[in-house]
Amino acid sequence: MASWKNHVRARLQQRDNTEKLPYVGVFTSLAQLEERFEIRKQILDDVQPKSFERGGSEVGKNIRLLQLQLRESEHLEEKLSQTVSDLTTVLFLKEAELQYWQSRVSHYHQEALTLARGSNTLKATLSEFEFTIECQSKELSALRAEQKRVNEELTEAWREKEELLQRWMQEKREEADRLNKYNETQEGWQRLAKQLKKHRLGEKRKERVPIVTSSRSGETETPTSVIQRINNTTDVHQGPSDHSHVSAVAKV
């Protein structure tokens, strides 16, 4: 898209160089000559009626020529005076503009100095912040390492706790199994004692003998004392069994 535009621009510049630029000075000179021609024509129109009134041919021509030169000189002087006045005005404007731009340059110089001082302050602050960030980064790395170590220790402690809990539960289960077996044994003894008691009571009804001989000491005992001894034995077996059963249930 831009290539054809550049091509057209280059061709136009080439045309100006070949057709317009060689005649720039000619056009300027022609404009100056036309201006002088207009001035002389106006002066001749003003001077010619007066010269005819005087009547001299040669003298009149010289007078016209001198008047023409004089009027042309006066016109050029006026033009030069106007040009000088315009140039003076332009000079004053340029001086005022120069003073304005000098004041602007001074203002911008002060702003540049202020900004430079602010930049130096910001650089110092930035250096402090960078140092602080570096220190905090090191502290953060140390804290992360410490956190990692603490997490590892905590994990190890949880693992040991789980192992201890598992061993404790295993021990309690084994203890509960032992207590259950002991209770089952005690219950078996209790059932055996009850059966023996029933058997003794049945034999008591069948027997009519009032005196019973003890096989251990050779002493005689009444049926009432034998029944009482069997009951005491049954109570002894029942007491520890109930206590063991309750303790086992509480521990489990």
Coordinates of C-alpha atoms in Angstrom, one line a residue:
M1 CA 0.0 0.0 0.0
A2 CA 2.8 2.4 0.8
S3 CA 5.1 1.4 -2.1
W4 CA 3.0 3.0 -4.8
K5 CA 2.6 6.2 -2.7
N6 CA 6.4 6.4 -2.3
H7 CA 6.7 5.8 -6.0
V8 CA 4.3 8.7 -6.8
R9 CA 6.0 11.0 -4.4
A10 CA 9.4 10.2 -5.9
R11 CA 8.1 10.9 -9.4
L12 CA 6.6 14.2 -8.4
Q13 CA 9.9 15.3 -6.8
Q14 CA 11.7 14.3 -9.9
R15 CA 9.2 16.4 -12.0
D16 CA 9.8 19.4 -9.7
N17 CA 13.5 19.0 -10.0
T18 CA 13.4 18.9 -13.8
E19 CA 10.6 21.4 -14.6
K20 CA 10.1 23.8 -11.7
L21 CA 13.4 24.3 -9.8
P22 CA 15.5 25.5 -12.8
Y23 CA 13.0 28.4 -13.3
V24 CA 12.7 29.5 -9.7
G25 CA 15.2 32.3 -10.1
V26 CA 13.7 33.4 -13.4
F27 CA 10.2 33.7 -11.8
T28 CA 11.7 35.8 -9.0
S29 CA 13.5 38.1 -11.4
L30 CA 10.4 38.4 -13.5
A31 CA 8.3 39.4 -10.5
Q32 CA 10.9 42.0 -9.5
L33 CA 11.0 43.5 -13.1
E34 CA 7.2 43.6 -13.2
E35 CA 7.1 45.4 -10.0
R36 CA 9.7 48.0 -11.2
F37 CA 7.7 48.3 -14.5
E38 CA 4.6 49.1 -12.6
I39 CA 6.4 51.7 -10.5
R40 CA 8.0 53.4 -13.5
K41 CA 4.7 53.4 -15.4
Q42 CA 3.0 55.1 -12.5
I43 CA 5.8 57.6 -12.2
L44 CA 5.7 58.3 -15.9
D45 CA 2.0 58.9 -15.8
D46 CA 2.5 61.5 -13.0
V47 CA 5.5 63.2 -14.6
Q48 CA 4.5 63.3 -18.3
P49 CA 1.8 66.0 -18.2
K50 CA 4.2 68.4 -16.4
S51 CA 7.0 67.9 -18.9
F52 CA 4.7 68.7 -21.8
E53 CA 3.8 72.0 -20.2
R54 CA 7.4 73.0 -20.1
G55 CA 7.9 72.4 -23.8
G56 CA 11.6 71.4 -24.1
S57 CA 12.3 68.2 -25.8
E58 CA 15.8 67.3 -24.7
V59 CA 15.6 69.0 -21.4
G60 CA 12.2 67.5 -20.9
K61 CA 13.5 64.0 -21.5
N62 CA 16.4 64.6 -19.0
I63 CA 13.9 66.1 -16.5
R64 CA 11.6 63.1 -16.9
L65 CA 14.5 60.7 -16.5
L66 CA 15.7 62.4 -13.4
Q67 CA 12.2 62.6 -12.0
L68 CA 11.7 59.0 -12.8
Q69 CA 14.9 58.0 -11.1
L70 CA 14.1 60.3 -8.2
R71 CA 10.6 58.8 -7.8
E72 CA 12.0 55.3 -8.2
S73 CA 14.6 56.1 -5.6
E74 CA 12.0 57.5 -3.2
H75 CA 9.8 54.5 -3.8
L76 CA 12.7 52.1 -3.2
E77 CA 13.6 54.1 -0.1
E78 CA 10.0 53.8 1.2
K79 CA 10.0 50.2 0.4
L80 CA 13.4 49.7 2.2
S81 CA 12.1 51.8 5.1
Q82 CA 9.0 49.6 5.3
T83 CA 11.2 46.5 5.0
V84 CA 13.4 47.8 7.8
S85 CA 10.4 48.6 9.9
D86 CA 9.0 45.2 9.3
L87 CA 12.4 43.6 10.1
T88 CA 12.6 45.7 13.2
T89 CA 9.1 44.6 14.3
V90 CA 10.1 41.0 13.5
L91 CA 13.3 41.5 15.4
F92 CA 11.4 42.8 18.5
L93 CA 9.0 39.9 18.2
K94 CA 11.9 37.4 17.9
E95 CA 13.6 39.0 20.9
A96 CA 10.4 38.7 22.9
E97 CA 10.0 35.2 21.7
L98 CA 13.6 34.5 22.5
Q99 CA 13.1 35.9 26.0
Y100 CA 10.0 33.8 26.4
W101 CA 11.8 30.7 25.3
Q102 CA 14.7 31.5 27.5
S103 CA 12.3 31.8 30.4
R104 CA 10.8 28.5 29.4
V105 CA 14.2 26.9 29.1
S106 CA 15.1 28.2 32.6
H107 CA 11.8 26.9 33.9
Y108 CA 12.4 23.5 32.3
H109 CA 15.9 23.5 33.6
Q110 CA 14.6 24.0 37.1
E111 CA 12.1 21.3 36.5
A112 CA 14.8 19.0 35.2
L113 CA 16.9 19.7 38.3
T114 CA 13.9 19.0 40.5
L115 CA 13.1 15.8 38.6
A116 CA 16.8 14.8 38.8
R117 CA 16.8 15.2 42.6
G118 CA 13.5 13.3 42.8
S119 CA 15.0 10.6 40.5
N120 CA 18.0 10.3 42.8
T121 CA 15.7 10.1 45.8
L122 CA 13.6 7.4 44.1
K123 CA 16.7 5.5 43.2
A124 CA 17.9 5.6 46.8
T125 CA 14.4 4.5 47.9
L126 CA 14.4 1.8 45.3
S127 CA 17.8 0.5 46.4
E128 CA 16.5 0.4 50.0
F129 CA 13.3 -1.5 48.9
E130 CA 15.5 -3.9 46.9
F131 CA 17.7 -4.5 49.9
T132 CA 14.6 -5.0 52.1
I133 CA 13.1 -7.4 49.5
E134 CA 16.3 -9.4 49.4
C135 CA 16.4 -9.7 53.2
Q136 CA 12.7 -10.7 53.3
S137 CA 13.3 -13.2 50.5
K138 CA 16.1 -14.7 52.6
E139 CA 13.9 -14.8 55.7
L140 CA 11.1 -16.3 53.7
S141 CA 13.4 -19.0 52.4
A142 CA 14.5 -19.7 56.0
L143 CA 10.9 -19.8 57.2
R144 CA 9.9 -22.1 54.4
A145 CA 12.8 -24.4 55.3
E146 CA 11.8 -24.3 59.0
Q147 CA 8.1 -24.9 58.0
K148 CA 9.2 -27.9 55.9
R149 CA 11.2 -29.3 58.8
V150 CA 8.3 -28.7 61.2
N151 CA 5.9 -30.4 58.8
E152 CA 8.2 -33.4 58.5
E153 CA 8.4 -33.6 62.3
L154 CA 4.7 -33.2 62.6
T155 CA 4.1 -36.0 60.0
E156 CA 6.6 -38.2 61.9
A157 CA 4.8 -37.4 65.2
W158 CA 1.4 -38.3 63.6
R159 CA 2.8 -41.5 62.3
E160 CA 4.3 -42.4 65.7
K161 CA 0.9 -41.5 67.3
E162 CA -0.9 -43.7 64.9
E163 CA 1.5 -46.5 65.5
L164 CA 1.2 -46.1 69.3
L165 CA -2.6 -45.9 68.9
Q166 CA -2.6 -49.1 66.9
R167 CA -0.4 -50.9 69.4
W168 CA -2.6 -49.6 72.3
M169 CA -5.7 -50.8 70.5
Q170 CA -4.1 -54.1 69.8
E171 CA -3.1 -54.5 73.4
K172 CA -6.6 -53.5 74.6
R173 CA -8.1 -56.0 72.2
E174 CA -5.8 -58.7 73.4
E175 CA -6.6 -57.8 77.0
A176 CA -10.3 -57.8 76.2
D177 CA -9.9 -61.3 74.7
R178 CA -8.1 -62.5 77.8
L179 CA -10.8 -61.1 80.0
N180 CA -13.5 -62.6 77.9
K181 CA -11.8 -65.9 78.0
Y182 CA -11.4 -65.6 81.8
N183 CA -15.1 -64.6 82.1
E184 CA -16.1 -67.6 80.0
T185 CA -14.0 -69.8 82.2
Q186 CA -15.7 -68.3 85.3
E187 CA -19.1 -68.7 83.8
G188 CA -18.3 -72.3 83.1
W189 CA -17.2 -72.8 86.7
Q190 CA -20.4 -71.1 87.9
R191 CA -22.5 -73.4 85.7
L192 CA -20.6 -76.3 87.1
A193 CA -21.1 -75.1 90.7
K194 CA -24.9 -74.6 90.0
Q195 CA -25.1 -78.1 88.6
L196 CA -23.2 -79.5 91.6
K197 CA -25.4 -77.6 93.9
K198 CA -28.5 -79.0 92.2
H199 CA -26.9 -82.4 92.4
R200 CA -26.2 -82.0 96.1
L201 CA -29.7 -80.8 96.8
G202 CA -31.1 -83.9 94.9
E203 CA -28.9 -86.2 96.9
K204 CA -29.9 -84.5 100.1
R205 CA -33.6 -85.2 99.4
K206 CA -32.7 -88.8 98.7
E207 CA -30.5 -89.4 101.6
R208 CA -32.0 -89.8 105.0
V209 CA -28.7 -89.9 106.9
P210 CA -28.6 -87.0 109.4
I211 CA -24.8 -87.0 109.8
V212 CA -22.2 -86.7 107.0
T213 CA -18.6 -87.5 107.4
S214 CA -16.0 -85.1 106.1
S215 CA -13.3 -86.7 103.9
R216 CA -10.8 -84.0 104.7
S217 CA -10.7 -83.9 108.5
G218 CA -12.7 -86.9 109.6
E219 CA -15.2 -84.7 111.4
T220 CA -18.9 -85.0 111.1
E221 CA -21.0 -82.3 109.5
T222 CA -24.7 -81.9 109.3
P223 CA -26.4 -81.6 105.9
T224 CA -27.1 -77.9 106.7
S225 CA -23.4 -77.2 107.0
V226 CA -22.6 -79.0 103.7
I227 CA -25.2 -77.0 101.8
Q228 CA -23.9 -73.7 103.4
R229 CA -20.4 -74.6 102.3
I230 CA -21.5 -75.2 98.7
N231 CA -23.4 -71.9 98.7
N232 CA -20.3 -70.0 99.9
T233 CA -18.2 -71.7 97.2
T234 CA -20.7 -70.6 94.6
D235 CA -20.8 -67.0 95.9
V236 CA -16.9 -66.9 95.8
H237 CA -16.9 -67.9 92.2
Q238 CA -19.7 -65.5 91.3
G239 CA -18.1 -62.5 92.9
P240 CA -14.8 -62.2 90.9
S241 CA -16.5 -63.3 87.7
D242 CA -19.0 -60.4 87.9
H243 CA -16.2 -57.9 88.6
S244 CA -14.0 -59.2 85.8
H245 CA -16.9 -59.0 83.4
V246 CA -17.7 -55.4 84.3
S247 CA -14.0 -54.3 84.0
A248 CA -13.7 -56.1 80.7
V249 CA -16.7 -54.4 79.3
A250 CA -15.5 -51.0 80.6
K251 CA -12.1 -51.4 79.0
V252 CA -13.4 -52.6 75.7

